[in-house]
Short mmCIF file of C-alpha atoms and ligand atoms in Angstrom, two decimals:
data_model
loop_
_atom_site.label_atom_id
_atom_site.label_comp_id
_atom_site.label_asym_id
_atom_site.label_seq_id
_atom_site.Cartn_x
_atom_site.Cartn_y
_atom_site.Cartn_z
CA MET Z 2 47.68 -15.90 -11.21
CA ALA Z 3 48.86 -14.09 -14.28
CA LYS Z 4 47.51 -12.79 -17.43
CA VAL Z 5 48.71 -14.40 -20.61
CA THR Z 6 49.47 -12.67 -24.02
CA LEU Z 7 49.96 -14.01 -27.28
CA GLN Z 8 51.24 -11.62 -29.89
CA HIS Z 9 51.28 -12.69 -33.77
CA VAL Z 10 51.95 -16.33 -32.85
CA ASP Z 11 52.58 -18.76 -35.65
CA LYS Z 12 53.20 -22.32 -35.58
CA VAL Z 13 54.73 -24.17 -38.62
CA TYR Z 14 55.35 -27.73 -38.26
CA PRO Z 15 58.07 -29.63 -40.39
CA GLY Z 16 57.00 -30.32 -43.72
CA ASN Z 17 55.41 -26.83 -44.03
CA VAL Z 18 52.37 -27.55 -42.05
CA LYS Z 19 50.79 -24.22 -40.84
CA ALA Z 20 49.21 -25.26 -37.67
CA VAL Z 21 48.46 -21.70 -36.40
CA ALA Z 22 48.61 -18.35 -38.39
CA ASP Z 23 49.13 -14.90 -36.54
CA PHE Z 24 47.37 -15.64 -33.07
CA ASN Z 25 46.52 -12.84 -30.95
CA LEU Z 26 45.03 -12.77 -27.55
CA ASP Z 27 45.17 -11.00 -24.13
CA ILE Z 28 43.99 -13.38 -21.26
CA ALA Z 29 43.37 -11.43 -18.17
CA ASP Z 30 44.40 -12.31 -14.86
CA GLY Z 31 41.76 -14.88 -13.46
CA GLU Z 32 40.02 -15.20 -16.72
CA PHE Z 33 38.58 -18.85 -18.12
CA VAL Z 34 39.33 -18.73 -21.85
CA VAL Z 35 38.34 -21.63 -24.10
CA LEU Z 36 39.80 -22.60 -27.51
CA VAL Z 37 37.18 -24.49 -29.39
CA GLY Z 38 36.85 -25.61 -33.15
CA PRO Z 39 37.10 -28.75 -35.29
CA SER Z 40 39.69 -31.36 -34.99
CA GLY Z 41 42.97 -29.93 -36.64
CA CYS Z 42 42.16 -26.36 -36.26
CA GLY Z 43 45.34 -25.90 -33.94
CA LYS Z 44 43.89 -25.42 -30.67
CA SER Z 45 46.27 -28.04 -28.98
CA THR Z 46 49.04 -26.67 -30.73
CA THR Z 47 48.23 -23.09 -29.39
CA LEU Z 48 48.07 -24.71 -25.79
CA ARG Z 49 51.13 -26.55 -26.05
CA MET Z 50 53.05 -23.57 -27.18
CA VAL Z 51 51.90 -21.56 -24.13
CA ALA Z 52 52.99 -24.70 -21.96
CA GLY Z 53 56.38 -24.57 -23.88
CA LEU Z 54 55.84 -28.11 -25.08
CA GLU Z 55 56.02 -26.62 -28.74
CA GLU Z 56 58.40 -24.28 -30.09
CA ILE Z 57 56.60 -21.04 -31.51
CA SER Z 58 57.69 -20.48 -35.23
CA ALA Z 59 57.07 -16.58 -35.04
CA GLY Z 60 55.74 -13.80 -32.40
CA SER Z 61 55.80 -13.98 -28.73
CA ILE Z 62 53.91 -15.41 -25.60
CA ALA Z 63 54.01 -13.62 -22.38
CA ILE Z 64 52.88 -15.31 -19.09
CA GLY Z 65 52.50 -12.02 -16.54
CA ASP Z 66 55.00 -9.57 -17.80
CA ARG Z 67 57.60 -12.24 -18.59
CA VAL Z 68 58.07 -13.12 -22.36
CA VAL Z 69 58.63 -16.95 -22.19
CA ASN Z 70 59.53 -17.96 -25.91
CA ASP Z 71 62.77 -19.15 -24.53
CA ILE Z 72 61.86 -20.52 -21.21
CA PRO Z 73 61.54 -24.30 -20.75
CA PRO Z 74 58.04 -25.45 -19.71
CA LYS Z 75 59.09 -26.35 -15.95
CA ASP Z 76 59.97 -22.82 -15.49
CA ARG Z 77 56.79 -21.16 -16.67
CA ASP Z 78 54.80 -21.38 -13.63
CA ILE Z 79 52.03 -23.24 -15.48
CA ALA Z 80 50.28 -26.50 -14.85
CA MET Z 81 48.73 -28.84 -17.29
CA VAL Z 82 45.68 -31.19 -17.18
CA PHE Z 83 45.71 -33.90 -19.94
CA GLN Z 84 43.07 -35.72 -21.79
CA ASN Z 85 44.75 -39.12 -20.84
CA TYR Z 86 45.48 -37.77 -17.21
CA ALA Z 87 49.06 -38.92 -17.14
CA LEU Z 88 48.86 -40.24 -13.99
CA TYR Z 89 51.64 -42.42 -12.45
CA PRO Z 90 50.24 -46.06 -12.22
CA HIS Z 91 52.27 -47.39 -9.28
CA MET Z 92 52.00 -44.38 -7.16
CA THR Z 93 49.21 -43.71 -4.48
CA VAL Z 94 47.05 -40.54 -5.21
CA TYR Z 95 48.76 -38.98 -2.58
CA ASP Z 96 52.10 -39.60 -4.33
CA ASN Z 97 51.05 -38.50 -7.43
CA MET Z 98 49.82 -35.22 -6.33
CA ALA Z 99 53.34 -34.92 -4.34
CA PHE Z 100 55.46 -35.90 -7.05
CA GLY Z 101 55.96 -32.27 -8.78
CA LEU Z 102 56.18 -30.73 -5.36
CA LYS Z 103 59.03 -32.99 -4.17
CA LEU Z 104 60.80 -32.33 -7.53
CA ARG Z 105 60.66 -28.77 -6.46
CA LYS Z 106 62.05 -29.33 -3.13
CA PHE Z 107 59.14 -28.25 -1.11
CA SER Z 108 59.11 -29.25 2.65
CA ARG Z 109 57.09 -32.29 3.65
CA GLN Z 110 54.94 -30.44 5.63
CA GLU Z 111 54.11 -27.93 2.76
CA ILE Z 112 53.22 -30.67 0.52
CA ASP Z 113 51.21 -32.51 2.90
CA GLN Z 114 49.04 -29.13 3.63
CA ARG Z 115 48.55 -28.53 0.08
CA ILE Z 116 47.49 -31.95 -0.76
CA ARG Z 117 44.95 -31.92 1.66
CA GLU Z 118 43.57 -28.62 0.57
CA ALA Z 119 43.34 -29.68 -2.86
CA ALA Z 120 41.87 -33.19 -1.77
CA ARG Z 121 39.27 -31.25 0.15
CA ILE Z 122 38.45 -29.25 -2.61
CA LEU Z 123 38.05 -31.91 -5.03
CA GLY Z 124 36.45 -34.39 -2.62
CA LEU Z 125 39.38 -36.88 -2.85
CA GLU Z 126 39.83 -36.89 1.00
CA GLN Z 127 39.07 -40.62 1.13
CA LEU Z 128 41.12 -41.76 -1.90
CA LEU Z 129 44.49 -40.43 -0.97
CA GLU Z 130 45.76 -44.09 -0.59
CA ARG Z 131 44.56 -45.63 -3.67
CA ARG Z 132 46.49 -46.47 -6.94
CA PRO Z 133 44.82 -44.94 -9.99
CA LYS Z 134 43.48 -48.36 -11.36
CA ALA Z 135 41.39 -48.31 -8.17
CA LEU Z 136 39.68 -45.27 -9.29
CA SER Z 137 36.90 -44.45 -11.64
CA GLY Z 138 37.45 -42.10 -14.83
CA GLY Z 139 35.92 -39.15 -12.82
CA GLN Z 140 38.25 -39.75 -9.60
CA ARG Z 141 41.35 -39.96 -11.91
CA GLN Z 142 40.34 -36.97 -13.71
CA ARG Z 143 40.07 -35.24 -10.26
CA VAL Z 144 43.38 -36.52 -9.32
CA ALA Z 145 45.21 -34.95 -12.72
CA VAL Z 146 43.27 -31.64 -11.86
CA GLY Z 147 44.55 -32.16 -7.83
CA ARG Z 148 48.00 -32.46 -9.17
CA ALA Z 149 47.73 -29.07 -11.16
CA ILE Z 150 46.20 -27.32 -8.13
CA VAL Z 151 48.88 -28.18 -5.54
CA ARG Z 152 51.48 -26.66 -7.87
CA LYS Z 153 49.52 -23.26 -7.41
CA PRO Z 154 50.69 -22.55 -11.07
CA ALA Z 155 50.07 -18.88 -12.59
CA VAL Z 156 48.19 -20.36 -15.40
CA PHE Z 157 46.31 -23.93 -15.71
CA LEU Z 158 46.17 -25.26 -19.09
CA PHE Z 159 43.34 -27.89 -19.73
CA ASP Z 160 43.68 -30.14 -23.00
CA GLU Z 161 40.12 -31.71 -23.57
CA PRO Z 162 40.21 -32.96 -19.91
CA LEU Z 163 36.84 -34.31 -20.20
CA SER Z 164 37.06 -36.20 -23.37
CA ASN Z 165 37.54 -39.68 -21.93
CA LEU Z 166 34.47 -39.38 -19.48
CA ASP Z 167 31.13 -40.70 -20.59
CA ALA Z 168 28.36 -38.02 -21.26
CA LYS Z 169 26.89 -37.57 -17.82
CA LEU Z 170 30.37 -37.35 -15.98
CA ARG Z 171 31.38 -34.99 -18.35
CA VAL Z 172 28.38 -32.73 -17.64
CA GLN Z 173 29.20 -33.32 -13.79
CA MET Z 174 33.12 -32.37 -14.38
CA ARG Z 175 32.11 -29.55 -16.76
CA VAL Z 176 30.33 -28.06 -13.35
CA GLU Z 177 33.15 -28.95 -11.17
CA ILE Z 178 35.76 -27.40 -13.20
CA SER Z 179 33.77 -24.09 -13.58
CA GLN Z 180 33.35 -24.04 -9.62
CA LEU Z 181 37.19 -24.56 -9.16
CA HIS Z 182 37.66 -21.86 -11.45
CA ASP Z 183 35.47 -19.51 -9.35
CA GLN Z 184 37.00 -20.83 -5.96
CA LEU Z 185 40.55 -20.40 -7.17
CA ALA Z 186 40.24 -17.20 -9.26
CA ALA Z 187 42.86 -18.63 -11.52
CA THR Z 188 43.76 -18.22 -15.16
CA MET Z 189 42.70 -20.93 -17.13
CA LEU Z 190 43.12 -21.72 -20.77
CA TYR Z 191 41.05 -24.62 -21.74
CA VAL Z 192 40.98 -26.62 -25.24
CA THR Z 193 37.89 -28.49 -26.42
CA HIS Z 194 36.30 -29.45 -29.74
CA ASP Z 195 32.88 -29.31 -27.98
CA GLN Z 196 31.13 -26.06 -28.34
CA ILE Z 197 28.46 -26.76 -25.56
CA GLU Z 198 31.57 -27.32 -23.19
CA ALA Z 199 33.15 -24.09 -24.59
CA MET Z 200 29.91 -21.98 -24.18
CA THR Z 201 29.07 -23.44 -20.65
CA MET Z 202 32.49 -22.78 -19.07
CA GLY Z 203 34.32 -20.01 -20.83
CA ASP Z 204 34.34 -16.33 -19.87
CA ARG Z 205 35.50 -16.00 -23.22
CA ILE Z 206 35.62 -18.26 -26.32
CA VAL Z 207 38.22 -18.22 -29.05
CA VAL Z 208 36.67 -19.98 -32.04
CA MET Z 209 39.48 -21.33 -34.61
CA LYS Z 210 39.35 -23.13 -37.82
CA ASP Z 211 42.16 -24.43 -40.04
CA GLY Z 212 44.78 -22.65 -37.82
CA LEU Z 213 43.00 -19.12 -37.95
CA VAL Z 214 41.04 -17.31 -35.20
CA HIS Z 215 37.41 -16.59 -36.57
CA GLN Z 216 36.09 -14.92 -33.57
CA VAL Z 217 36.78 -13.93 -29.70
CA ALA Z 218 33.77 -13.10 -27.55
CA ASP Z 219 31.83 -14.16 -24.65
CA PRO Z 220 29.34 -16.99 -25.19
CA LEU Z 221 26.26 -14.80 -25.68
CA THR Z 222 28.10 -12.56 -28.16
CA LEU Z 223 29.03 -15.50 -30.21
CA TYR Z 224 25.70 -17.03 -30.26
CA ASP Z 225 23.70 -13.74 -31.07
CA ASP Z 226 26.20 -11.76 -33.16
CA PRO Z 227 28.43 -14.36 -34.97
CA ALA Z 228 31.32 -12.91 -37.09
CA ASP Z 229 30.93 -15.15 -39.93
CA MET Z 230 29.29 -18.36 -41.18
CA PHE Z 231 31.64 -20.72 -39.64
CA VAL Z 232 31.01 -19.30 -36.12
CA ALA Z 233 27.27 -19.00 -36.78
CA GLY Z 234 26.89 -22.72 -37.82
CA PHE Z 235 29.48 -24.03 -35.32
CA ILE Z 236 27.81 -22.62 -32.10
CA GLY Z 237 24.60 -23.72 -31.37
CA THR Z 238 22.39 -26.96 -31.47
CA PRO Z 239 20.80 -27.77 -33.55
CA PRO Z 240 22.92 -25.43 -35.83
CA MET Z 241 21.73 -22.23 -37.67
CA ASN Z 242 19.96 -22.58 -40.69
CA PHE Z 243 21.48 -21.22 -43.63
CA ALA Z 244 19.54 -20.49 -47.04
CA ASN Z 245 21.38 -19.22 -50.00
CA GLY Z 246 19.74 -16.33 -52.29
CA GLN Z 247 19.35 -12.77 -52.83
CA VAL Z 248 17.51 -9.54 -51.69
CA SER Z 249 15.43 -7.51 -54.28
CA GLY Z 250 13.44 -4.38 -53.91
CA THR Z 251 14.02 -1.32 -51.69
CA GLY Z 252 12.45 0.10 -48.62
CA GLU Z 253 9.77 -1.81 -46.98
CA HIS Z 254 9.25 -3.89 -49.92
CA MET Z 255 12.82 -5.36 -49.66
CA MET Z 256 12.56 -9.14 -49.72
CA PHE Z 257 15.01 -12.01 -49.29
CA LEU Z 258 14.39 -14.57 -52.00
CA ALA Z 259 16.05 -18.11 -51.12
CA GLU Z 260 16.89 -20.60 -53.72
CA GLY Z 261 13.86 -22.65 -54.03
CA GLY Z 262 10.86 -19.86 -53.36
CA VAL Z 263 11.18 -19.11 -49.82
CA LYS Z 264 10.41 -15.40 -49.61
CA LEU Z 265 10.68 -13.29 -46.37
CA PRO Z 266 10.87 -9.65 -45.61
CA VAL Z 267 14.25 -7.88 -44.78
CA PRO Z 268 13.86 -6.61 -41.23
CA PRO Z 269 14.11 -2.81 -41.15
CA ALA Z 270 17.42 -2.66 -39.45
CA MET Z 271 18.97 -4.76 -42.27
CA ARG Z 272 17.42 -2.69 -45.02
CA ALA Z 273 20.51 0.04 -45.37
CA SER Z 274 23.42 -2.56 -45.39
CA LEU Z 275 21.52 -5.06 -47.65
CA ALA Z 276 20.87 -2.35 -50.41
CA ALA Z 277 24.68 -2.79 -51.09
CA TYR Z 278 24.01 -6.38 -52.10
CA LEU Z 279 20.97 -6.13 -54.58
CA GLY Z 280 21.47 -8.76 -57.14
CA ARG Z 281 24.38 -10.55 -55.13
CA PRO Z 282 24.50 -13.46 -53.54
CA VAL Z 283 23.32 -13.40 -49.74
CA THR Z 284 23.03 -16.25 -47.29
CA LEU Z 285 20.34 -15.87 -44.58
CA GLY Z 286 21.01 -17.45 -41.33
CA ILE Z 287 18.13 -18.21 -38.79
CA ARG Z 288 18.28 -20.16 -35.49
CA PRO Z 289 15.88 -23.25 -35.17
CA GLU Z 290 14.28 -21.80 -32.10
CA ASP Z 291 13.29 -18.54 -34.26
CA ILE Z 292 11.04 -20.61 -36.52
CA GLY Z 293 7.34 -21.87 -35.53
CA SER Z 294 7.82 -21.49 -32.04
CA LEU Z 295 4.39 -21.18 -29.72
CA ARG Z 296 5.55 -17.68 -28.71
CA ALA Z 297 5.91 -16.75 -32.46
CA GLU Z 298 2.52 -18.39 -33.24
CA GLN Z 299 0.85 -15.85 -30.92
CA ASP Z 300 2.38 -12.73 -33.21
CA ALA Z 301 0.40 -12.43 -36.01
CA SER Z 302 2.49 -9.73 -37.65
CA LEU Z 303 5.32 -12.10 -38.36
CA PRO Z 304 6.24 -13.61 -41.57
CA ARG Z 305 5.80 -16.92 -42.56
CA LEU Z 306 7.94 -19.65 -43.86
CA LYS Z 307 6.33 -21.98 -46.53
CA ALA Z 308 7.83 -25.52 -46.41
CA LYS Z 309 7.10 -29.18 -46.43
CA VAL Z 310 7.57 -31.31 -43.35
CA ASP Z 311 10.28 -33.98 -43.75
CA VAL Z 312 10.81 -35.37 -40.54
CA VAL Z 313 9.71 -34.62 -37.03
CA GLU Z 314 12.28 -35.64 -33.85
CA PRO Z 315 10.64 -35.50 -30.66
CA MET Z 316 12.93 -34.71 -28.00
CA GLY Z 317 10.47 -34.70 -25.13
CA SER Z 318 10.86 -31.08 -23.86
CA GLU Z 319 10.83 -30.00 -27.64
CA ALA Z 320 10.66 -31.29 -31.13
CA TYR Z 321 12.78 -30.67 -34.03
CA VAL Z 322 10.84 -30.24 -37.35
CA HIS Z 323 13.08 -30.91 -40.45
CA LEU Z 324 11.72 -28.77 -43.32
CA SER Z 325 12.57 -28.29 -47.02
CA ALA Z 326 11.55 -25.86 -49.71
CA GLY Z 327 13.10 -26.83 -52.95
CA PRO Z 328 16.85 -26.92 -52.34
CA ALA Z 329 16.69 -25.02 -48.81
CA ARG Z 330 16.39 -26.87 -45.66
CA PHE Z 331 15.29 -25.69 -42.50
CA THR Z 332 15.18 -26.91 -38.89
CA ALA Z 333 12.53 -25.56 -36.60
CA ARG Z 334 12.59 -25.97 -32.96
CA THR Z 335 8.78 -26.27 -31.68
CA ASP Z 336 6.75 -27.41 -28.77
CA PRO Z 337 6.42 -31.13 -28.64
CA HIS Z 338 2.63 -30.87 -28.59
CA GLN Z 339 2.33 -29.05 -31.68
CA GLN Z 340 1.06 -31.45 -34.25
CA PHE Z 341 3.08 -31.62 -37.49
CA ARG Z 342 2.38 -34.40 -40.35
CA VAL Z 343 5.54 -35.64 -42.31
CA GLY Z 344 4.83 -34.73 -46.21
CA THR Z 345 2.19 -31.68 -45.22
CA GLU Z 346 2.92 -28.18 -46.19
CA VAL Z 347 2.96 -25.76 -43.19
CA GLU Z 348 3.44 -22.06 -42.85
CA LEU Z 349 5.47 -21.21 -39.89
CA PRO Z 350 5.95 -17.89 -38.18
CA VAL Z 351 9.61 -16.50 -38.30
CA PHE Z 352 11.16 -14.01 -35.74
CA ILE Z 353 12.90 -12.34 -38.79
CA SER Z 354 14.47 -9.68 -36.85
CA LYS Z 355 16.79 -12.53 -35.41
CA ALA Z 356 17.92 -13.50 -38.79
CA ARG Z 357 21.36 -12.90 -39.53
CA PHE Z 358 22.60 -12.03 -43.22
CA PHE Z 359 25.85 -13.37 -44.79
CA ASP Z 360 28.09 -12.47 -47.82
CA THR Z 361 27.92 -16.08 -49.67
CA ALA Z 362 31.26 -15.48 -51.29
CA THR Z 363 33.21 -14.30 -48.23
CA GLU Z 364 30.89 -15.97 -45.65
CA GLN Z 365 31.52 -12.73 -43.58
CA ARG Z 366 28.47 -11.33 -41.63
CA ILE Z 367 26.76 -8.41 -43.11
CA ARG Z 368 25.79 -5.77 -40.45
P1 ADP S 20 43.47 -29.75 -32.64
O1 ADP S 20 44.19 -29.45 -31.26
O2 ADP S 20 42.72 -28.39 -33.20
O3 ADP S 20 43.17 -30.90 -33.13
P2 ADP S 20 46.30 -29.47 -33.56
O4 ADP S 20 46.82 -28.52 -33.11
O5 ADP S 20 46.51 -31.04 -32.78
O6 ADP S 20 44.73 -29.41 -33.86
O7 ADP S 20 46.92 -29.68 -35.09
C1 ADP S 20 46.73 -28.81 -35.99
C2 ADP S 20 47.68 -28.75 -37.11
O8 ADP S 20 48.64 -29.41 -37.04
C3 ADP S 20 46.96 -30.39 -37.95
O9 ADP S 20 46.85 -30.20 -39.19
C4 ADP S 20 47.70 -31.32 -37.65
O10 ADP S 20 47.93 -32.49 -38.22
C5 ADP S 20 48.99 -30.69 -37.44
N1 ADP S 20 50.07 -31.22 -36.56
C6 ADP S 20 49.82 -31.41 -35.06
N2 ADP S 20 51.06 -31.78 -34.48
C7 ADP S 20 51.72 -31.87 -35.68
C8 ADP S 20 53.54 -32.57 -35.77
N3 ADP S 20 53.92 -32.96 -34.54
N4 ADP S 20 54.04 -32.48 -36.87
C9 ADP S 20 53.15 -31.98 -38.13
N5 ADP S 20 52.18 -31.49 -38.02
C10 ADP S 20 51.38 -31.48 -36.70
#
């Protein structure tokens, strides 16, 4: 096991494609870090640079205390699990797992012992003599993980390993990989575009966009304290509601006025910082669960959002109510038994103390 350190890492592909810029991260020994962001944000490139499959254009990468910039992939003490599993079709599960160890001249006995151990951890004991084509997608993915485990690497690297699985199996494998991490106490770096995978698996999450790191934090900090509008909108489903507007008034009379007429009081904790934004464009962010919940309905002191009901989506355990007020759009996450009629005006209570405010121009959080 080992820590991983990336310092000022850049990647520029031929043709001056800037894929990753000034990436800095300290991954602790045994930590599970997830890189997440939309397609093309540079997460695979970052992982592949740690693996040594891509050269870095600037900066330095260390695994343990050793800088690996010029060390080939096979000598970096990493094991990588790919999206497409990359299993050898003509070899049995056993031989697929043995292959890397044979190359490294491990004894037969050591190889056998490691494979039996990995097969036990992953529930593959009955499948060792099968070939990949006789396995389900989930089983193949387990073999790919098994092949990494038998190597006992200092660091596990995962590149979207669950993308080829159906939704139900993805959830199951998500839990299995988390359990595996707990069992092995291994350092893991995991790439996904799926924010739910990131939130449920990562000790810490790195949110990237356009080659830049927007925030590095544990899941709840990302959710409650997003650094900017990108992170706020990327993490959470349905996404955070944003309304453009401005603040006016001072002290307890300070209000946020959204385009379209929505008017909400500024919570006391935000008055001092928003005083600097009087008359300037400000964006309010509020999560769907902070509008119109049954719990909010029981609190008469909360301000209310006046809006028109456009669409109601019953989800079973909850209902998403889509609202509009002029150009402003909001989604409320409500109890499915609350009755909302499309086309009517409603006044829904808002947990305004949970609202987050952003500088509309820079998209940075106002704290
Ligand atoms: P992600 O994994 O987040 O989808 P990538 O790391 O694959 O993103 O890609 C980051 C950026 O680098 C994208 O703009 C992509 O088009 C570009 N890119 C990736 N690989 C290459 C390559 N081999 N040559 C040129 N550009 C590349």
